[in-house]
Short mmCIF file of C-alpha atoms in Angstrom, two decimals:
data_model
loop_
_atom_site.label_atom_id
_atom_site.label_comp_id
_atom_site.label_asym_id
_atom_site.label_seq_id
_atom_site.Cartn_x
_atom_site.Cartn_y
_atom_site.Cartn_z
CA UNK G 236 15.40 8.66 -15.27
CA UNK G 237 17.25 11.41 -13.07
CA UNK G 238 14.36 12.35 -11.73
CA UNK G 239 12.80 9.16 -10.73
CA UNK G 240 16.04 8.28 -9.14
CA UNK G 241 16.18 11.54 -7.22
CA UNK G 242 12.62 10.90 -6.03
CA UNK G 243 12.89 7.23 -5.04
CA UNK G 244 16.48 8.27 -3.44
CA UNK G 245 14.81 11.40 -1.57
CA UNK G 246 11.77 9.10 0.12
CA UNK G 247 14.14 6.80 0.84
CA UNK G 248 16.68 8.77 2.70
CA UNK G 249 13.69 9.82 5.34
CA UNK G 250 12.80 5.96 5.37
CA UNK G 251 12.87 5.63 9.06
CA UNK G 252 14.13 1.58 8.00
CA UNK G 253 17.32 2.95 6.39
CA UNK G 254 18.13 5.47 9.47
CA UNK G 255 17.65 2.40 11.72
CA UNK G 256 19.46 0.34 10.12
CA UNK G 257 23.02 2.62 9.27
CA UNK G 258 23.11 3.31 13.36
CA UNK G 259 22.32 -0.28 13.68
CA UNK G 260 25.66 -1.20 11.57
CA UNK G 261 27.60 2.00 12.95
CA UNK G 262 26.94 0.67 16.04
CA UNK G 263 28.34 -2.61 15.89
CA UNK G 264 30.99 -1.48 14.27
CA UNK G 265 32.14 0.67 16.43
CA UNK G 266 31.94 -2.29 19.39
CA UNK G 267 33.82 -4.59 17.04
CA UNK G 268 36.17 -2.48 16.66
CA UNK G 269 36.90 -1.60 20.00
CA UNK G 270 37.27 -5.25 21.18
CA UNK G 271 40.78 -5.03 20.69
CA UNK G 272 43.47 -3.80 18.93
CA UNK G 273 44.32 -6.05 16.26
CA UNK G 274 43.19 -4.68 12.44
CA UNK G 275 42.76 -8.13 10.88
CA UNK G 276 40.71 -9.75 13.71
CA UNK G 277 38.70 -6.23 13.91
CA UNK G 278 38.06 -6.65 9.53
CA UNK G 279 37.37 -10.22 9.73
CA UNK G 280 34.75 -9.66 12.73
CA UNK G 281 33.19 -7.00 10.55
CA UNK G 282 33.46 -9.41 7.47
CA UNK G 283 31.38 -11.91 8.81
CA UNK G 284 28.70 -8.81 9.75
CA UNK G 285 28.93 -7.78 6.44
CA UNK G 286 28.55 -10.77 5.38
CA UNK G 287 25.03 -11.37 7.09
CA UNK G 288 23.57 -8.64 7.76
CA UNK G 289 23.79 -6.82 4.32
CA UNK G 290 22.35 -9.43 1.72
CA UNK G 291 19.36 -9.94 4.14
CA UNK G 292 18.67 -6.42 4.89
CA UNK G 293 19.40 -5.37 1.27
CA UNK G 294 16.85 -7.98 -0.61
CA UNK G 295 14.09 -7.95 2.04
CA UNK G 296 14.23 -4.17 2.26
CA UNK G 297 14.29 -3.73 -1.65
CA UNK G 298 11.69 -6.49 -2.23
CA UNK G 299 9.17 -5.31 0.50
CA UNK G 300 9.44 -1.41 -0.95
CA UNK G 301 9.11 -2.67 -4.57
CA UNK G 302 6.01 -4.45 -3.90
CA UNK G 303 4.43 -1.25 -2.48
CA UNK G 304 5.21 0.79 -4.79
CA UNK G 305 3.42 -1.05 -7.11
CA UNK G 306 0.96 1.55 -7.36
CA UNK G 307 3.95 4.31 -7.97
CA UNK G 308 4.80 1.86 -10.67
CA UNK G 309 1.29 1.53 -12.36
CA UNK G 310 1.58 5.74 -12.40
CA UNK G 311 4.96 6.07 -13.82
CA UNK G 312 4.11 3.02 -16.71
CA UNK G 313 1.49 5.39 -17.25
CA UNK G 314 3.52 8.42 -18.27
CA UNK G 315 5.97 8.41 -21.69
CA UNK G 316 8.88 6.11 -20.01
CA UNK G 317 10.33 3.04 -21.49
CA UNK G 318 9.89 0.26 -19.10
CA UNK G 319 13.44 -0.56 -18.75
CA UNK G 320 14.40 2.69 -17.90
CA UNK G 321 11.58 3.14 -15.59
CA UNK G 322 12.60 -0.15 -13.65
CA UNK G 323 16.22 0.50 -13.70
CA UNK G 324 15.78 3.94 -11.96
CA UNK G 325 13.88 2.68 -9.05
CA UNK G 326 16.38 -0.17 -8.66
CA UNK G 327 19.25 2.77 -8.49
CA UNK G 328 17.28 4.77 -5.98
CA UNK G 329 17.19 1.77 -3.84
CA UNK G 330 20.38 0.80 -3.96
CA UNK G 331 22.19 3.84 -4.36
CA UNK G 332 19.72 4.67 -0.67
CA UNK G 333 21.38 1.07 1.15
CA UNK G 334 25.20 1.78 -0.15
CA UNK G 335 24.70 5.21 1.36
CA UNK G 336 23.23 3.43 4.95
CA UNK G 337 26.25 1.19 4.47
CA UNK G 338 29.11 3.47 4.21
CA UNK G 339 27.75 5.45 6.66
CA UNK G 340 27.44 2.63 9.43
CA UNK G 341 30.60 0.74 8.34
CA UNK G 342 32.53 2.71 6.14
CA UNK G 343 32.78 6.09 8.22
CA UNK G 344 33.92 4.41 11.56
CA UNK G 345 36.20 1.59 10.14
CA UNK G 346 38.14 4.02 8.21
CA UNK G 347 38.31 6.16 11.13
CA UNK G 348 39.69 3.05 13.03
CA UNK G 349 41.48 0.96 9.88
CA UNK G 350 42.81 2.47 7.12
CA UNK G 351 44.24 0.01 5.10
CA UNK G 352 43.78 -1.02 1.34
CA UNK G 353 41.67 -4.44 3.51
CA UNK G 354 39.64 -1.59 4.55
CA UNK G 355 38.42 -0.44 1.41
CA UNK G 356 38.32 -3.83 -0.08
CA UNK G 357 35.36 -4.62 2.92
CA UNK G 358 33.66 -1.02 1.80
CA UNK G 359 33.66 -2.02 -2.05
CA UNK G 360 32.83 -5.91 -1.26
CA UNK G 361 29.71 -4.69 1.12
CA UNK G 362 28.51 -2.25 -1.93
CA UNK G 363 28.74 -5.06 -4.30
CA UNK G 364 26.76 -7.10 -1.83
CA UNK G 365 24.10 -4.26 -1.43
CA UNK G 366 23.97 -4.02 -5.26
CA UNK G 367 23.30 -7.80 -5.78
CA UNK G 368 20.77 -8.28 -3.48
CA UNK G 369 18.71 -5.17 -4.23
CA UNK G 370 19.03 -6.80 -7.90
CA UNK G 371 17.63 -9.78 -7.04
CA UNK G 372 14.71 -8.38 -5.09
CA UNK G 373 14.27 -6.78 -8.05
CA UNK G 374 14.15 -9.97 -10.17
CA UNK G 375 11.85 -11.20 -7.34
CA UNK G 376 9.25 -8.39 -7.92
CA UNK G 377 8.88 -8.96 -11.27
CA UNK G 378 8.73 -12.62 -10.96
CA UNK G 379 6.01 -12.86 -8.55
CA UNK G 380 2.53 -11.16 -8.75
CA UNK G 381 1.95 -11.80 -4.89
CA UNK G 382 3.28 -9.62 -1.90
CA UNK G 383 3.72 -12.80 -0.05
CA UNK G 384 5.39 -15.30 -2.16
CA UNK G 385 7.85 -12.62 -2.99
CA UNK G 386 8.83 -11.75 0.21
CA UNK G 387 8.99 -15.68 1.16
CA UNK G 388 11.06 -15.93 -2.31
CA UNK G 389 13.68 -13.09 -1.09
CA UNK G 390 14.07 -14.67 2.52
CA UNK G 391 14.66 -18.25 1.07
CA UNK G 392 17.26 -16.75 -1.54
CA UNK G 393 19.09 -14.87 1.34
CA UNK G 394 19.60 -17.63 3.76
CA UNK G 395 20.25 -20.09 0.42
CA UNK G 396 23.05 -18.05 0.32
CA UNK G 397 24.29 -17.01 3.01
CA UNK G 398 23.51 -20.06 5.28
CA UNK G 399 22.75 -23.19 3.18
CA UNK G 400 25.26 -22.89 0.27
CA UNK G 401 27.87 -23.35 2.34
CA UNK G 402 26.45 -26.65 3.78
CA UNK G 403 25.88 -27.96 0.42
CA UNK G 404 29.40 -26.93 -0.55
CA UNK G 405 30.98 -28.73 2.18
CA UNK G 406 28.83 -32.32 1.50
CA UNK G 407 30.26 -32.08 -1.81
CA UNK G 408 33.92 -31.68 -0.74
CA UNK G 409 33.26 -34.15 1.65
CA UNK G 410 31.25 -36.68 -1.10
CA UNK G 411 34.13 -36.02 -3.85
CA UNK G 412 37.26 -36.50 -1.15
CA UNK G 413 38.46 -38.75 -2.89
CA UNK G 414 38.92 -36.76 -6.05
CA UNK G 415 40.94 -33.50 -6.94
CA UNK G 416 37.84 -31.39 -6.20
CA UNK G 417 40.01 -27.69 -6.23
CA UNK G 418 39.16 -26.63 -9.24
CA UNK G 419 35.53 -27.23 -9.94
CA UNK G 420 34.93 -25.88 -6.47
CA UNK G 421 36.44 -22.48 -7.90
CA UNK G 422 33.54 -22.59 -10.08
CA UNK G 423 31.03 -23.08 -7.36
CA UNK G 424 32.33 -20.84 -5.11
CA UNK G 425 32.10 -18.42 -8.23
CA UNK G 426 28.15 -19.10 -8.00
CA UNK G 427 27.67 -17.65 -4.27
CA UNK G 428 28.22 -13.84 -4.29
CA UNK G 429 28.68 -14.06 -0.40
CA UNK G 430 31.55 -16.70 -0.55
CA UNK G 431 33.24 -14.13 -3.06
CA UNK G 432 32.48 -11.34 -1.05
CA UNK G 433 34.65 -12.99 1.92
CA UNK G 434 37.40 -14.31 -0.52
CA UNK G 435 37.82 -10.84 -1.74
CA UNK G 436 38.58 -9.44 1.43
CA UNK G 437 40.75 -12.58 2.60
CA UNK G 438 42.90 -12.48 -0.29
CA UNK G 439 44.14 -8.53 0.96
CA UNK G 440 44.20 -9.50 4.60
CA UNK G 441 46.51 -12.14 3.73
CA UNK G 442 46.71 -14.15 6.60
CA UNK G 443 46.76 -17.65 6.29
CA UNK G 444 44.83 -19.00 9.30
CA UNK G 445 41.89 -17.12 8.39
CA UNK G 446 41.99 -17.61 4.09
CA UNK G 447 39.56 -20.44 4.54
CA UNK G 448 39.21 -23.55 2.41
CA UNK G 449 37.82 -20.60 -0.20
CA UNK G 450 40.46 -18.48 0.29
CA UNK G 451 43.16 -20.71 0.10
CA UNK G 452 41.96 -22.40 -3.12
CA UNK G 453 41.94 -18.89 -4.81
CA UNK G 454 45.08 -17.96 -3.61
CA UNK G 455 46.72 -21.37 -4.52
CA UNK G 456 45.36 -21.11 -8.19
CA UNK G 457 45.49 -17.51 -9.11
CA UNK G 458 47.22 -15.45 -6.56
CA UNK G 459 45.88 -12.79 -4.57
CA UNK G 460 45.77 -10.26 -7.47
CA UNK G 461 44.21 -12.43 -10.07
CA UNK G 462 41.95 -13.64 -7.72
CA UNK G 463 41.12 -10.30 -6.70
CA UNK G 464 40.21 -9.35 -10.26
CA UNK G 465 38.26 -12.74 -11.15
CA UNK G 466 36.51 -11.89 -8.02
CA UNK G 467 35.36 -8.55 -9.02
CA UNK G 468 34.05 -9.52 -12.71
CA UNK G 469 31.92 -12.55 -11.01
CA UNK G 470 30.45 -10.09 -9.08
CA UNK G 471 29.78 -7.40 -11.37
CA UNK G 472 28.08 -10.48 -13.71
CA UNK G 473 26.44 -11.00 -10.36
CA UNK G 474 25.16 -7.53 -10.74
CA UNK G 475 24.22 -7.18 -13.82
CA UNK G 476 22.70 -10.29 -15.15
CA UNK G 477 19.92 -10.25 -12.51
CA UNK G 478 19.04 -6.40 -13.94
CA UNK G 479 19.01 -7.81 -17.70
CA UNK G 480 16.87 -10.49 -16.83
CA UNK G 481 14.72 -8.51 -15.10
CA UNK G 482 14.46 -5.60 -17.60
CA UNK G 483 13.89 -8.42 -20.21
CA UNK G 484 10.67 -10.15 -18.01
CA UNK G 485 8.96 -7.04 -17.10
CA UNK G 486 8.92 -5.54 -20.56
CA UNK G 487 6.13 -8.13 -21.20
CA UNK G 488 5.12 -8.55 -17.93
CA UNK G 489 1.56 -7.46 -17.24
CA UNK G 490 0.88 -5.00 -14.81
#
């Protein structure tokens, strides 16, 4: 498995795509940051580029490079490696090859700039959003036998979730005003990875005008560290349920 990882990791490190896209993010980062002097609007501006730019980059990348390594794939199914191990080391090269690009465009310069415990709650909500993406590209890959539909699949699932789940979030708020919504919305807000992406950081910036509708309802209900930690362990399900389900489909999958 080590040595799978360490190759996939290795080719991807010289990926011209990965170079591109950490000066890409170091880039803006540094202009965001140099807009003006105030650390929360600075973290929130970077939030929302976090916010976009990493689950699209992360599942489009990951789905487009597991697709052509299909062939590396057929090679290494060929050799004495369980499936699942085989499957979960090229989803760790990938992924361990994005959080790298990541803390290297945002992570370097914004702790340079902001060093706050909001800082490193951005750095560990981007990696969780690198992780969950790159796991459900992988999901994708095994899903779909064609190139095409996959990559169509991973574009729809990134702006589902980063664009439209929001829209469909606030016609049910605005369908149910009449009822005491605040809870089940917890729930739902639980099912977008994104929307607990931003909450995380919002609950340790702690400013009110910016919590959100999101935000606020987390805060209300649980608190900032409760929240925090409810947070984390939808993500991490976030994580690893797409892997398991994944594993479990491609062990009978045919190749």
């Amino acid at each position: 498995m080590k040595t799978i990882i360490k190759y996939v990791l290795s080719d991807l490190l010289k990926n011209k795509t990965i170079i591109v896209y950490a000066l890409i993010l170091a880039g803006i980062t540094i202009s965001v940051s140099g807009m003006g002097d105030n650390a929360s609007k600075g973290l929130l501006s970077l939030l929302n580029i976090t916010l976009l730019f990493v689950p699209i980059i992360s599942i489009l990348f990951s789905t487009i490079y597991f697709f052509n390594s299909v062939e590396f794939t057929e090679l290494l199914l060929a050799q004495p490696i369980r499936r699942k191990t085989m499957l979960l080391a090229e989803y760790a090269g990938i992924a361990i090859a994005l959080s790298i690009a990541y803390l290297a465009g945002v992570g370097i310069p914004v702790c340079i700039l902001y060093y706050t415990a909001a800082t490193l709650t951005l750095l560990v909500s981007g990696l969780f959003l690198t992780l969950i993406f790159s796991a459900l590209a992988l999901l994708i890959f095994v899903l779909f036998k064609d190139k095409t539909k996959g990559i169509g699949a991973a574009i729809i699932t990134a702006l589902f979730f980063t664009l439209l789940f929001d829209g469909l979030l606030l016609s049910f708020i605005y369908s149910f005003s009449d009822y005491p919504v605040d809870k089940p919305l917890l729930g739902l807000i639980s099912l977008n990875p994104v929307d607990l992406a931003r909450v995380l950081v919002l609950l340790q910036l702690d400013v009110a005008v910016m919590m959100g509708y999101s935000g606020a309802l987390f805060k209300k209900f649980m608190g900032s560290a409760t929240g925090s930690i409810y947070t984390i362990i939808c993500m991490l399900c976030w994580t690893v349920l797409p892997l398991i389900i994944a594993a479990r489909v491609f062990k009978k999958k045919d190749i």
